[in-house]
Amino acid sequence: MKRDYYEVLGVSRNASRQEIKKAYRKLALQWHPDRNKSSEAEEKFKEINEAYEILSDSQKKGAYDQFGQAAFDPAAAGPFGGGKTYTYRQGPFTYSYSNFGSGQSPSKNPEFSFGGFSDPFEIFEQFFGGASPFRQQRIPTYKIQIDFMEAIKGCQKQISIGSKKRTIKIPAGVADGQRIRFQDFYLLVDVGKDPVFQREGDDIYIAQKIPFSLAVLGGVIEVPTIEGVVKLRVRSGTQSGTVIRLKGKGVKATGRWGQGDEYVKIIVAVPTKLTREQKQLLQKTSQVGL
């Protein structure tokens, strides 16, 4: 017995089309076999795609709401019975999918939908930014180097393709090693390093030194973000290695909703040379438990 499609996607029966799509994208990213190496990932991914294929199509969704799984059961002569299963193979990779009642492969059936993608392999390209390993390359790939902040904010570049010069737009938030699809070629992006910021996914990480006195007494410091300098309050007694999160100060997600955070790691600079008076003061404070 198959699970309820609404339960598979984790949405209510009156969920909007946008809510269904958002839930699908999140789960497909989580369970894609090329990212999730668990033994159940492949079956989960197939189940998620099957659920979205039904619930994203108004006719199929209506039939499912009325007849349940029987709407797609050939033996039950449902309105979408008689489906077929197709399998693509490319090297060590295999991808299977089913269509319900069309009787045609997707290439011959323009109404067939892989959850809003033109074919199942575009799921990989949409989520992971690179060309799908399932699809053989048929168009050339070129490489371009851009600065860290150009990748964060987006930029325009002029490149030479064959004998022609073209102006292209690099989207904001592009990641190092990401492959961007243009009309007749792919562009592989090489992002340079930044002396201050480190990036992991959509999050930004920095190390911020503060004086020993500020760590003890607390105060306000200025820290850099990709959008400019912001003020950050440091609590008294802050220990070296403390990480403070700046919500929404990371990278704006490319091709999907959301924005990452910035994480500030506090490094307390311990003085190596102290005057006699400073040493005496520290000795007094240590005696009172500070």
Short mmCIF file of C-alpha atoms in Angstrom, two decimals:
data_model
loop_
_atom_site.label_atom_id
_atom_site.label_comp_id
_atom_site.label_asym_id
_atom_site.label_seq_id
_atom_site.Cartn_x
_atom_site.Cartn_y
_atom_site.Cartn_z
CA MET A 1 0.00 0.00 0.00
CA LYS A 2 1.50 3.31 -1.07
CA ARG A 3 1.70 6.20 1.38
CA ASP A 4 -0.69 9.11 1.05
CA TYR A 5 0.88 11.63 -1.38
CA TYR A 6 0.07 14.55 0.91
CA GLU A 7 1.81 12.72 3.75
CA VAL A 8 4.85 12.06 1.55
CA LEU A 9 5.31 15.78 0.88
CA GLY A 10 4.28 16.79 4.39
CA VAL A 11 1.50 19.16 3.29
CA SER A 12 -2.19 19.44 4.10
CA ARG A 13 -4.89 18.46 1.61
CA ASN A 14 -5.80 22.11 1.07
CA ALA A 15 -2.18 23.20 0.50
CA SER A 16 -1.66 25.71 -2.29
CA ARG A 17 0.27 24.86 -5.44
CA GLN A 18 3.16 27.03 -4.23
CA GLU A 19 3.25 25.24 -0.86
CA ILE A 20 3.32 21.87 -2.60
CA LYS A 21 6.15 22.99 -4.89
CA LYS A 22 8.17 24.39 -1.99
CA ALA A 23 7.78 21.16 0.00
CA TYR A 24 8.80 19.11 -3.03
CA ARG A 25 11.96 21.12 -3.70
CA LYS A 26 13.07 20.83 -0.07
CA LEU A 27 12.54 17.07 0.08
CA ALA A 28 14.03 16.39 -3.37
CA LEU A 29 17.16 18.25 -2.34
CA GLN A 30 17.34 16.29 0.91
CA TRP A 31 16.83 12.83 -0.64
CA HIS A 32 18.52 13.15 -4.05
CA PRO A 33 20.68 9.98 -4.34
CA ASP A 34 23.68 12.00 -5.51
CA ARG A 35 23.69 13.88 -2.21
CA ASN A 36 22.11 11.46 0.21
CA LYS A 37 24.07 8.21 0.40
CA SER A 38 21.69 6.36 2.72
CA SER A 39 20.24 3.04 1.55
CA GLU A 40 16.69 4.45 1.49
CA ALA A 41 17.48 7.62 -0.50
CA GLU A 42 16.66 6.21 -3.95
CA GLU A 43 13.23 4.90 -2.92
CA LYS A 44 12.44 8.08 -0.98
CA PHE A 45 13.41 10.21 -3.98
CA LYS A 46 11.18 8.18 -6.31
CA GLU A 47 8.29 8.42 -3.85
CA ILE A 48 8.71 12.21 -3.53
CA ASN A 49 8.76 12.69 -7.31
CA GLU A 50 5.71 10.48 -7.78
CA ALA A 51 3.78 12.41 -5.15
CA TYR A 52 4.67 15.76 -6.67
CA GLU A 53 3.87 14.60 -10.19
CA ILE A 54 0.31 13.89 -9.05
CA LEU A 55 -0.29 16.83 -6.71
CA SER A 56 1.23 19.45 -9.03
CA ASP A 57 -1.13 18.52 -11.88
CA SER A 58 -4.65 19.88 -11.28
CA GLN A 59 -6.38 17.04 -13.17
CA LYS A 60 -4.38 14.28 -11.52
CA LYS A 61 -4.74 15.93 -8.13
CA GLY A 62 -8.51 16.14 -8.58
CA ALA A 63 -8.67 12.48 -9.54
CA TYR A 64 -6.49 11.52 -6.56
CA ASP A 65 -8.62 13.55 -4.15
CA GLN A 66 -11.73 11.78 -5.45
CA PHE A 67 -10.53 8.21 -6.06
CA GLY A 68 -7.22 7.93 -4.18
CA GLN A 69 -4.64 5.48 -5.55
CA ALA A 70 -7.38 3.74 -7.54
CA ALA A 71 -7.31 6.67 -9.98
CA PHE A 72 -3.94 5.41 -11.23
CA ASP A 73 -4.44 1.67 -10.87
CA PRO A 74 -4.80 -0.10 -14.27
CA ALA A 75 -6.74 -2.91 -12.63
CA ALA A 76 -9.21 -0.41 -11.21
CA ALA A 77 -9.71 1.26 -14.60
CA GLY A 78 -9.12 4.64 -13.02
CA PRO A 79 -8.96 7.81 -15.17
CA PHE A 80 -5.16 7.67 -15.20
CA GLY A 81 -4.66 3.90 -15.21
CA GLY A 82 -2.31 2.10 -17.56
CA GLY A 83 0.88 3.92 -16.65
CA LYS A 84 4.34 2.89 -17.78
CA THR A 85 7.75 2.97 -16.14
CA TYR A 86 10.82 4.29 -17.97
CA THR A 87 14.47 4.04 -17.02
CA TYR A 88 17.42 6.17 -18.12
CA ARG A 89 20.93 4.81 -17.70
CA GLN A 90 24.17 6.72 -18.09
CA GLY A 91 27.34 5.03 -16.89
CA PRO A 92 26.86 3.96 -13.26
CA PHE A 93 23.74 6.11 -12.80
CA THR A 94 20.15 4.94 -13.15
CA TYR A 95 16.99 7.03 -12.92
CA SER A 96 13.50 5.50 -13.10
CA TYR A 97 10.18 7.30 -13.36
CA SER A 98 6.57 6.50 -14.20
CA ASN A 99 3.85 8.26 -16.14
CA PHE A 100 0.23 7.62 -15.35
CA GLY A 101 -2.14 6.93 -18.16
CA SER A 102 -0.40 8.83 -20.94
CA GLY A 103 0.89 5.68 -22.63
CA GLN A 104 3.75 7.70 -24.07
CA SER A 105 7.30 8.51 -23.16
CA PRO A 106 7.86 12.10 -22.00
CA SER A 107 9.53 13.06 -25.27
CA LYS A 108 6.26 12.31 -27.11
CA ASN A 109 3.88 13.63 -24.50
CA PRO A 110 4.12 17.41 -24.03
CA GLU A 111 1.71 17.30 -21.10
CA PHE A 112 3.92 14.99 -19.07
CA SER A 113 5.62 16.82 -16.22
CA PHE A 114 8.47 15.93 -13.92
CA GLY A 115 7.22 18.22 -11.19
CA GLY A 116 7.81 21.42 -13.14
CA PHE A 117 11.05 20.27 -14.79
CA SER A 118 11.23 19.38 -18.47
CA ASP A 119 12.94 16.11 -17.62
CA PRO A 120 14.16 14.39 -14.41
CA PHE A 121 17.80 15.31 -14.99
CA GLU A 122 17.09 19.03 -14.72
CA ILE A 123 16.31 18.42 -11.05
CA PHE A 124 20.03 17.87 -10.51
CA GLU A 125 20.94 21.03 -12.44
CA GLN A 126 18.36 23.19 -10.65
CA PHE A 127 19.31 22.05 -7.16
CA PHE A 128 23.06 21.51 -7.33
CA GLY A 129 24.09 24.10 -9.92
CA GLY A 130 26.03 21.60 -12.03
CA ALA A 131 25.24 19.59 -15.11
CA SER A 132 23.49 16.32 -14.34
CA PRO A 133 25.74 13.25 -14.45
CA PHE A 134 22.83 11.42 -16.11
CA ARG A 135 22.90 13.59 -19.23
CA GLN A 136 25.59 13.46 -21.89
CA GLN A 137 27.07 16.85 -22.68
CA ARG A 138 26.10 18.14 -26.10
CA ILE A 139 27.12 21.77 -25.77
CA PRO A 140 30.57 23.22 -24.98
CA THR A 141 31.67 24.29 -21.51
CA TYR A 142 33.82 27.36 -20.83
CA LYS A 143 35.50 28.53 -17.63
CA ILE A 144 35.47 32.00 -16.11
CA GLN A 145 37.21 33.42 -13.03
CA ILE A 146 35.43 36.02 -10.90
CA ASP A 147 36.12 37.71 -7.57
CA PHE A 148 34.49 36.61 -4.31
CA MET A 149 32.25 39.68 -4.07
CA GLU A 150 31.33 39.46 -7.76
CA ALA A 151 29.98 36.00 -7.02
CA ILE A 152 28.08 37.26 -3.98
CA LYS A 153 26.46 40.28 -5.64
CA GLY A 154 26.36 39.16 -9.30
CA CYS A 155 28.10 40.87 -12.18
CA GLN A 156 28.31 41.29 -15.94
CA LYS A 157 31.27 39.96 -17.89
CA GLN A 158 32.39 40.09 -21.48
CA ILE A 159 33.71 36.79 -22.78
CA SER A 160 34.84 35.40 -26.11
CA ILE A 161 32.94 32.43 -27.49
CA GLY A 162 34.71 31.32 -30.62
CA SER A 163 35.21 34.46 -32.66
CA LYS A 164 32.40 36.38 -31.00
CA LYS A 165 32.41 38.57 -27.90
CA ARG A 166 29.38 38.28 -25.68
CA THR A 167 28.19 40.08 -22.57
CA ILE A 168 26.79 37.69 -19.98
CA LYS A 169 25.20 38.14 -16.59
CA ILE A 170 26.47 36.12 -13.63
CA PRO A 171 23.63 35.74 -11.08
CA ALA A 172 24.10 36.86 -7.49
CA GLY A 173 25.00 34.05 -5.11
CA VAL A 174 26.76 31.83 -7.64
CA ALA A 175 29.08 29.33 -5.95
CA ASP A 176 32.59 28.20 -6.75
CA GLY A 177 32.49 25.33 -9.24
CA GLN A 178 28.89 26.02 -10.25
CA ARG A 179 27.96 25.43 -13.87
CA ILE A 180 25.59 27.97 -15.41
CA ARG A 181 23.52 27.09 -18.47
CA PHE A 182 23.30 29.71 -21.20
CA GLN A 183 21.54 29.27 -24.54
CA ASP A 184 24.29 27.42 -26.38
CA PHE A 185 27.02 26.76 -23.80
CA TYR A 186 27.78 26.08 -20.16
CA LEU A 187 29.92 28.39 -18.04
CA LEU A 188 31.96 26.90 -15.19
CA VAL A 189 32.57 29.51 -12.49
CA ASP A 190 35.86 29.72 -10.58
CA VAL A 191 35.41 32.02 -7.57
CA GLY A 192 38.47 33.64 -5.99
CA LYS A 193 39.23 33.62 -2.25
CA ASP A 194 38.57 36.55 0.07
CA PRO A 195 40.96 37.58 2.86
CA VAL A 196 38.12 38.20 5.33
CA PHE A 197 35.11 36.09 4.39
CA GLN A 198 34.78 32.34 4.04
CA ARG A 199 31.70 30.83 2.45
CA GLU A 200 29.99 27.50 3.10
CA GLY A 201 26.80 27.14 1.11
CA ASP A 202 24.80 30.31 1.72
CA ASP A 203 26.50 31.07 5.05
CA ILE A 204 29.44 33.41 5.64
CA TYR A 205 32.12 32.89 8.32
CA ILE A 206 34.62 35.40 9.69
CA ALA A 207 37.11 35.53 12.58
CA GLN A 208 37.03 38.75 14.62
CA LYS A 209 39.77 39.66 17.07
CA ILE A 210 38.87 41.68 20.16
CA PRO A 211 41.10 43.00 22.96
CA PHE A 212 41.26 41.13 26.23
CA SER A 213 39.72 44.06 28.12
CA LEU A 214 36.67 44.09 25.86
CA ALA A 215 36.16 40.35 26.36
CA VAL A 216 36.22 40.90 30.12
CA LEU A 217 34.12 44.06 30.33
CA GLY A 218 31.91 43.68 27.24
CA GLY A 219 31.13 46.37 24.72
CA VAL A 220 30.25 47.10 21.09
CA ILE A 221 32.46 46.28 18.12
CA GLU A 222 32.15 46.76 14.36
CA VAL A 223 32.28 43.67 12.17
CA PRO A 224 32.28 43.39 8.37
CA THR A 225 29.49 41.70 6.43
CA ILE A 226 29.02 41.28 2.70
CA GLU A 227 26.60 44.22 2.82
CA GLY A 228 28.86 46.49 4.89
CA VAL A 229 29.97 47.06 8.47
CA VAL A 230 27.50 46.41 11.31
CA LYS A 231 27.71 46.92 15.08
CA LEU A 232 27.78 43.87 17.32
CA ARG A 233 27.42 43.80 21.10
CA VAL A 234 29.89 41.56 22.92
CA ARG A 235 28.81 40.37 26.36
CA SER A 236 31.13 40.67 29.32
CA GLY A 237 33.02 37.48 30.01
CA THR A 238 32.98 36.36 26.37
CA GLN A 239 35.39 33.49 25.81
CA SER A 240 37.75 33.12 22.89
CA GLY A 241 36.17 30.85 20.28
CA THR A 242 32.62 32.05 20.95
CA VAL A 243 30.55 32.11 17.74
CA ILE A 244 27.85 34.74 17.25
CA ARG A 245 25.21 34.38 14.54
CA LEU A 246 24.09 37.34 12.44
CA LYS A 247 20.79 36.17 10.95
CA GLY A 248 20.17 37.01 7.30
CA LYS A 249 23.64 38.48 6.76
CA GLY A 250 24.79 35.66 4.49
CA VAL A 251 24.42 34.98 0.78
CA LYS A 252 21.08 35.29 -0.98
CA ALA A 253 20.16 31.84 -2.28
CA THR A 254 20.42 31.44 -6.04
CA GLY A 255 17.25 30.24 -7.75
CA ARG A 256 15.31 29.66 -4.54
CA TRP A 257 13.90 31.49 -1.55
CA GLY A 258 15.98 32.41 1.46
CA GLN A 259 19.25 33.95 2.60
CA GLY A 260 22.10 32.55 4.64
CA ASP A 261 23.56 33.83 7.90
CA GLU A 262 26.93 35.18 8.97
CA TYR A 263 28.83 33.54 11.81
CA VAL A 264 31.37 35.62 13.73
CA LYS A 265 34.02 33.68 15.66
CA ILE A 266 35.43 35.79 18.47
CA ILE A 267 39.19 35.56 18.98
CA VAL A 268 40.37 37.15 22.24
CA ALA A 269 43.78 38.75 21.87
CA VAL A 270 45.66 38.04 25.10
CA PRO A 271 48.37 40.64 25.75
CA THR A 272 51.93 39.30 25.81
CA LYS A 273 53.43 42.26 27.67
CA LEU A 274 51.91 43.84 30.76
CA THR A 275 53.08 46.62 33.02
CA ARG A 276 53.57 45.97 36.73
CA GLU A 277 50.36 47.85 37.50
CA GLN A 278 48.39 45.78 34.96
CA LYS A 279 49.69 42.55 36.43
CA GLN A 280 48.75 43.67 39.93
CA LEU A 281 45.26 44.56 38.75
CA LEU A 282 44.79 41.13 37.14
CA GLN A 283 46.00 39.43 40.31
CA LYS A 284 43.43 41.37 42.33
CA THR A 285 40.60 40.48 39.95
CA SER A 286 41.55 36.78 39.96
CA GLN A 287 41.29 36.76 43.75
CA VAL A 288 37.66 37.89 43.59
CA GLY A 289 36.70 35.24 41.03
CA LEU A 290 36.83 37.30 37.85
#
